[in-house]
Amino acid sequence: MKVLIADDHYVVREGLKMILKKLDIIPFIVEAVNGYEALEKLEKNEFDLVIMDISMPGLSGLDILKTLKDKDKKGIFLILSIHKQEQLAIRALKLGASGYLSKDSVYEELTTAIKTVLSGRTYISSALAEKMVLDKKGGLSIAPHEKLSEREFQIMCMLANGKSVKEIAGELFISDKTVSTHRMRILEKMGMKKNAELTNYAIKNDLIE
């Protein structure tokens, strides 16, 4: 079994490798430390399982899922995140992920999630399942942040967390001008004028911690 682990944290990658090796499989593990490296490996190789962080330098997990979906490239993707928010999970699942899991999940849950997605099923928490049912029934209105592209959503969360344009540009390997353009479009789509409004909105909607 060929597995790609994409995460910029060494400790996380090592922990995941230990979990995989304890399962009843003998994986051939390939690693990626940022979004661009992960996408390059995914475009050139076929993997039986991809365990990917949603927030990585360069391209986010959502960016990668969107790119692969546009190219009609399918796979089994288990998305990991420091965020527990259902909104992020729903975005990932709509882009083709097989599961979404918080990084602070206990060993047993990680093991269950991996086994579940490998069996061809989707792994979601009970809270996420309830939210998705409401969404399908039309019980939830479209929130302002749902109007954003994947890249805009990523930058919106970073701005809401108090990061500067320069810091964001450095983390995503893009120019300050590109970040500023995204910021302008984000504020326009969200109907806001200041970063402080983004922060208040993000906190209220559990998009940041």
CSV table of C-alpha atoms in Angstrom, one decimal:
chain,number,residue,atom,x,y,z
A,1,MET,CA,0.0,0.0,0.0
A,2,LYS,CA,1.4,3.4,-1.0
A,3,VAL,CA,0.6,6.2,1.4
A,4,LEU,CA,1.4,9.9,1.2
A,5,ILE,CA,1.7,11.9,4.4
A,6,ALA,CA,1.6,15.6,3.8
A,7,ASP,CA,2.3,17.8,6.8
A,8,ASP,CA,4.8,20.4,7.6
A,9,HIS,CA,5.4,19.2,11.2
A,10,TYR,CA,7.9,16.4,11.6
A,11,VAL,CA,6.4,15.1,14.8
A,12,VAL,CA,3.0,14.7,13.2
A,13,ARG,CA,4.5,12.8,10.2
A,14,GLU,CA,6.4,10.5,12.6
A,15,GLY,CA,3.3,9.9,14.7
A,16,LEU,CA,1.2,9.0,11.7
A,17,LYS,CA,3.9,6.6,10.4
A,18,MET,CA,3.8,4.8,13.7
A,19,ILE,CA,0.0,4.4,13.6
A,20,LEU,CA,0.1,3.1,10.0
A,21,LYS,CA,2.8,0.6,10.8
A,22,LYS,CA,0.7,-0.8,13.7
A,23,LEU,CA,-2.3,-1.5,11.4
A,24,ASP,CA,-2.6,-4.8,9.6
A,25,ILE,CA,-0.9,-3.3,6.5
A,26,ILE,CA,2.7,-2.7,5.4
A,27,PRO,CA,2.7,0.8,3.9
A,28,PHE,CA,5.2,2.3,1.6
A,29,ILE,CA,5.2,5.8,2.9
A,30,VAL,CA,6.0,9.0,1.0
A,31,GLU,CA,6.3,12.3,2.7
A,32,ALA,CA,5.6,16.0,1.7
A,33,VAL,CA,6.5,18.9,3.9
A,34,ASN,CA,4.5,21.6,2.1
A,35,GLY,CA,1.5,22.1,-0.3
A,36,TYR,CA,3.5,22.4,-3.5
A,37,GLU,CA,5.5,19.3,-2.8
A,38,ALA,CA,2.3,17.4,-1.9
A,39,LEU,CA,0.5,18.4,-5.1
A,40,GLU,CA,3.6,17.6,-7.3
A,41,LYS,CA,3.7,14.1,-5.8
A,42,LEU,CA,0.0,13.6,-6.2
A,43,GLU,CA,0.0,14.7,-9.8
A,44,LYS,CA,2.9,12.3,-10.7
A,45,ASN,CA,2.0,9.3,-8.6
A,46,GLU,CA,-1.0,7.1,-7.5
A,47,PHE,CA,-1.5,6.6,-3.8
A,48,ASP,CA,-3.8,4.2,-2.0
A,49,LEU,CA,-4.2,6.7,0.9
A,50,VAL,CA,-3.4,10.4,1.4
A,51,ILE,CA,-3.3,11.8,4.9
A,52,MET,CA,-3.0,15.6,4.5
A,53,ASP,CA,-2.9,18.6,6.8
A,54,ILE,CA,-5.4,21.3,5.8
A,55,SER,CA,-2.9,24.1,6.6
A,56,MET,CA,0.5,23.9,5.0
A,57,PRO,CA,3.0,26.4,3.6
A,58,GLY,CA,2.4,27.1,-0.1
A,59,LEU,CA,-0.9,25.4,-0.8
A,60,SER,CA,-3.5,24.4,1.7
A,61,GLY,CA,-5.1,21.0,1.8
A,62,LEU,CA,-8.3,22.6,0.4
A,63,ASP,CA,-6.3,24.2,-2.5
A,64,ILE,CA,-4.9,20.8,-3.3
A,65,LEU,CA,-8.3,19.1,-3.2
A,66,LYS,CA,-9.7,21.8,-5.4
A,67,THR,CA,-6.9,21.4,-8.0
A,68,LEU,CA,-7.3,17.6,-8.1
A,69,LYS,CA,-11.1,17.8,-8.4
A,70,ASP,CA,-10.8,20.2,-11.3
A,71,LYS,CA,-8.5,17.6,-13.0
A,72,ASP,CA,-10.9,14.8,-12.1
A,73,LYS,CA,-8.2,13.0,-10.1
A,74,LYS,CA,-9.7,10.9,-7.4
A,75,GLY,CA,-8.2,9.3,-4.3
A,76,ILE,CA,-8.8,8.5,-0.6
A,77,PHE,CA,-8.0,11.6,1.3
A,78,LEU,CA,-8.1,11.9,5.1
A,79,ILE,CA,-7.7,15.5,6.1
A,80,LEU,CA,-6.2,16.5,9.4
A,81,SER,CA,-6.6,19.9,11.0
A,82,ILE,CA,-5.9,21.8,14.2
A,83,HIS,CA,-9.4,23.2,13.7
A,84,LYS,CA,-12.5,21.2,14.8
A,85,GLN,CA,-15.0,23.5,12.9
A,86,GLU,CA,-17.6,21.7,10.8
A,87,GLN,CA,-17.5,24.4,8.2
A,88,LEU,CA,-13.9,23.4,7.2
A,89,ALA,CA,-14.8,19.8,7.2
A,90,ILE,CA,-17.8,20.3,5.0
A,91,ARG,CA,-15.7,22.3,2.5
A,92,ALA,CA,-13.1,19.5,2.4
A,93,LEU,CA,-15.7,16.7,2.0
A,94,LYS,CA,-17.4,18.7,-0.9
A,95,LEU,CA,-14.0,18.8,-2.6
A,96,GLY,CA,-13.5,15.1,-2.5
A,97,ALA,CA,-12.0,14.3,0.9
A,98,SER,CA,-13.0,10.9,2.4
A,99,GLY,CA,-12.7,12.1,6.0
A,100,TYR,CA,-11.8,15.0,8.3
A,101,LEU,CA,-10.2,14.7,11.7
A,102,SER,CA,-8.8,17.0,14.3
A,103,LYS,CA,-5.1,16.7,15.1
A,104,ASP,CA,-5.8,16.4,18.8
A,105,SER,CA,-7.8,13.2,18.3
A,106,VAL,CA,-6.8,10.2,20.3
A,107,TYR,CA,-4.9,7.3,18.8
A,108,GLU,CA,-8.0,5.1,18.7
A,109,GLU,CA,-10.0,7.7,16.7
A,110,LEU,CA,-7.1,8.1,14.2
A,111,THR,CA,-6.9,4.4,13.7
A,112,THR,CA,-10.7,4.1,13.2
A,113,ALA,CA,-10.6,7.0,10.7
A,114,ILE,CA,-7.9,5.4,8.7
A,115,LYS,CA,-9.6,2.0,8.6
A,116,THR,CA,-12.9,3.6,7.7
A,117,VAL,CA,-11.7,5.6,4.7
A,118,LEU,CA,-9.6,2.6,3.5
A,119,SER,CA,-12.8,0.5,3.5
A,120,GLY,CA,-14.3,3.0,1.1
A,121,ARG,CA,-16.5,4.8,3.6
A,122,THR,CA,-16.5,8.4,4.8
A,123,TYR,CA,-15.3,9.3,8.2
A,124,ILE,CA,-17.2,12.1,9.9
A,125,SER,CA,-18.0,13.0,13.5
A,126,SER,CA,-21.6,12.8,14.8
A,127,ALA,CA,-21.7,16.6,15.0
A,128,LEU,CA,-20.6,17.0,11.4
A,129,ALA,CA,-23.1,14.4,10.3
A,130,GLU,CA,-25.9,16.4,12.0
A,131,LYS,CA,-24.8,19.6,10.3
A,132,MET,CA,-24.6,18.0,6.9
A,133,VAL,CA,-28.1,16.6,7.3
A,134,LEU,CA,-29.4,20.1,8.1
A,135,ASP,CA,-27.5,21.5,5.1
A,136,LYS,CA,-29.1,19.0,2.7
A,137,LYS,CA,-32.6,19.8,4.1
A,138,GLY,CA,-32.0,23.5,3.5
A,139,GLY,CA,-31.9,24.2,7.2
A,140,LEU,CA,-28.8,26.3,6.9
A,141,SER,CA,-28.5,29.5,4.9
A,142,ILE,CA,-25.3,30.2,2.9
A,143,ALA,CA,-22.9,32.0,5.2
A,144,PRO,CA,-20.8,35.0,3.8
A,145,HIS,CA,-17.6,33.0,4.0
A,146,GLU,CA,-19.1,30.3,1.8
A,147,LYS,CA,-18.8,32.8,-1.1
A,148,LEU,CA,-15.0,32.8,-0.9
A,149,SER,CA,-12.8,30.7,-3.0
A,150,GLU,CA,-10.5,28.2,-1.2
A,151,ARG,CA,-7.5,30.5,-1.4
A,152,GLU,CA,-9.6,33.5,-0.2
A,153,PHE,CA,-11.0,31.4,2.7
A,154,GLN,CA,-7.5,30.4,3.7
A,155,ILE,CA,-6.3,34.1,3.7
A,156,MET,CA,-9.4,35.3,5.4
A,157,CYS,CA,-8.7,32.9,8.3
A,158,MET,CA,-5.1,34.1,8.5
A,159,LEU,CA,-6.1,37.7,8.5
A,160,ALA,CA,-8.7,37.0,11.1
A,161,ASN,CA,-5.9,35.5,13.2
A,162,GLY,CA,-4.1,38.8,13.1
A,163,LYS,CA,-1.4,37.9,10.6
A,164,SER,CA,0.0,40.7,8.4
A,165,VAL,CA,0.0,40.8,4.6
A,166,LYS,CA,3.8,40.3,4.7
A,167,GLU,CA,3.5,37.3,7.0
A,168,ILE,CA,0.8,35.7,4.9
A,169,ALA,CA,2.8,36.2,1.7
A,170,GLY,CA,5.8,34.6,3.3
A,171,GLU,CA,3.8,31.5,4.5
A,172,LEU,CA,2.0,31.0,1.2
A,173,PHE,CA,5.0,31.8,-1.0
A,174,ILE,CA,3.1,34.5,-2.9
A,175,SER,CA,3.7,38.3,-3.3
A,176,ASP,CA,2.5,41.0,-0.9
A,177,LYS,CA,0.5,42.5,-3.8
A,178,THR,CA,-1.3,39.2,-4.4
A,179,VAL,CA,-2.3,38.9,-0.7
A,180,SER,CA,-3.5,42.5,-0.7
A,181,THR,CA,-5.6,41.9,-3.8
A,182,HIS,CA,-7.1,38.8,-2.1
A,183,ARG,CA,-7.8,40.9,1.0
A,184,MET,CA,-9.6,43.5,-1.0
A,185,ARG,CA,-11.8,40.8,-2.6
A,186,ILE,CA,-12.5,39.1,0.7
A,187,LEU,CA,-13.7,42.3,2.3
A,188,GLU,CA,-15.9,43.1,-0.7
A,189,LYS,CA,-17.5,39.6,-0.8
A,190,MET,CA,-18.0,39.6,3.0
A,191,GLY,CA,-19.4,43.1,3.0
A,192,MET,CA,-16.8,44.4,5.4
A,193,LYS,CA,-14.2,47.1,5.6
A,194,LYS,CA,-11.6,46.2,8.2
A,195,ASN,CA,-9.7,43.2,9.3
A,196,ALA,CA,-11.2,43.6,12.8
A,197,GLU,CA,-14.6,42.8,11.3
A,198,LEU,CA,-13.1,39.6,9.8
A,199,THR,CA,-11.8,38.6,13.2
A,200,ASN,CA,-15.1,39.2,14.9
A,201,TYR,CA,-16.9,37.2,12.3
A,202,ALA,CA,-14.4,34.3,12.3
A,203,ILE,CA,-14.6,34.0,16.1
A,204,LYS,CA,-18.4,34.2,16.1
A,205,ASN,CA,-18.6,31.4,13.5
A,206,ASP,CA,-15.9,29.2,15.0
A,207,LEU,CA,-13.6,29.6,12.0
A,208,ILE,CA,-10.6,30.3,14.2
A,209,GLU,CA,-9.6,29.5,17.8
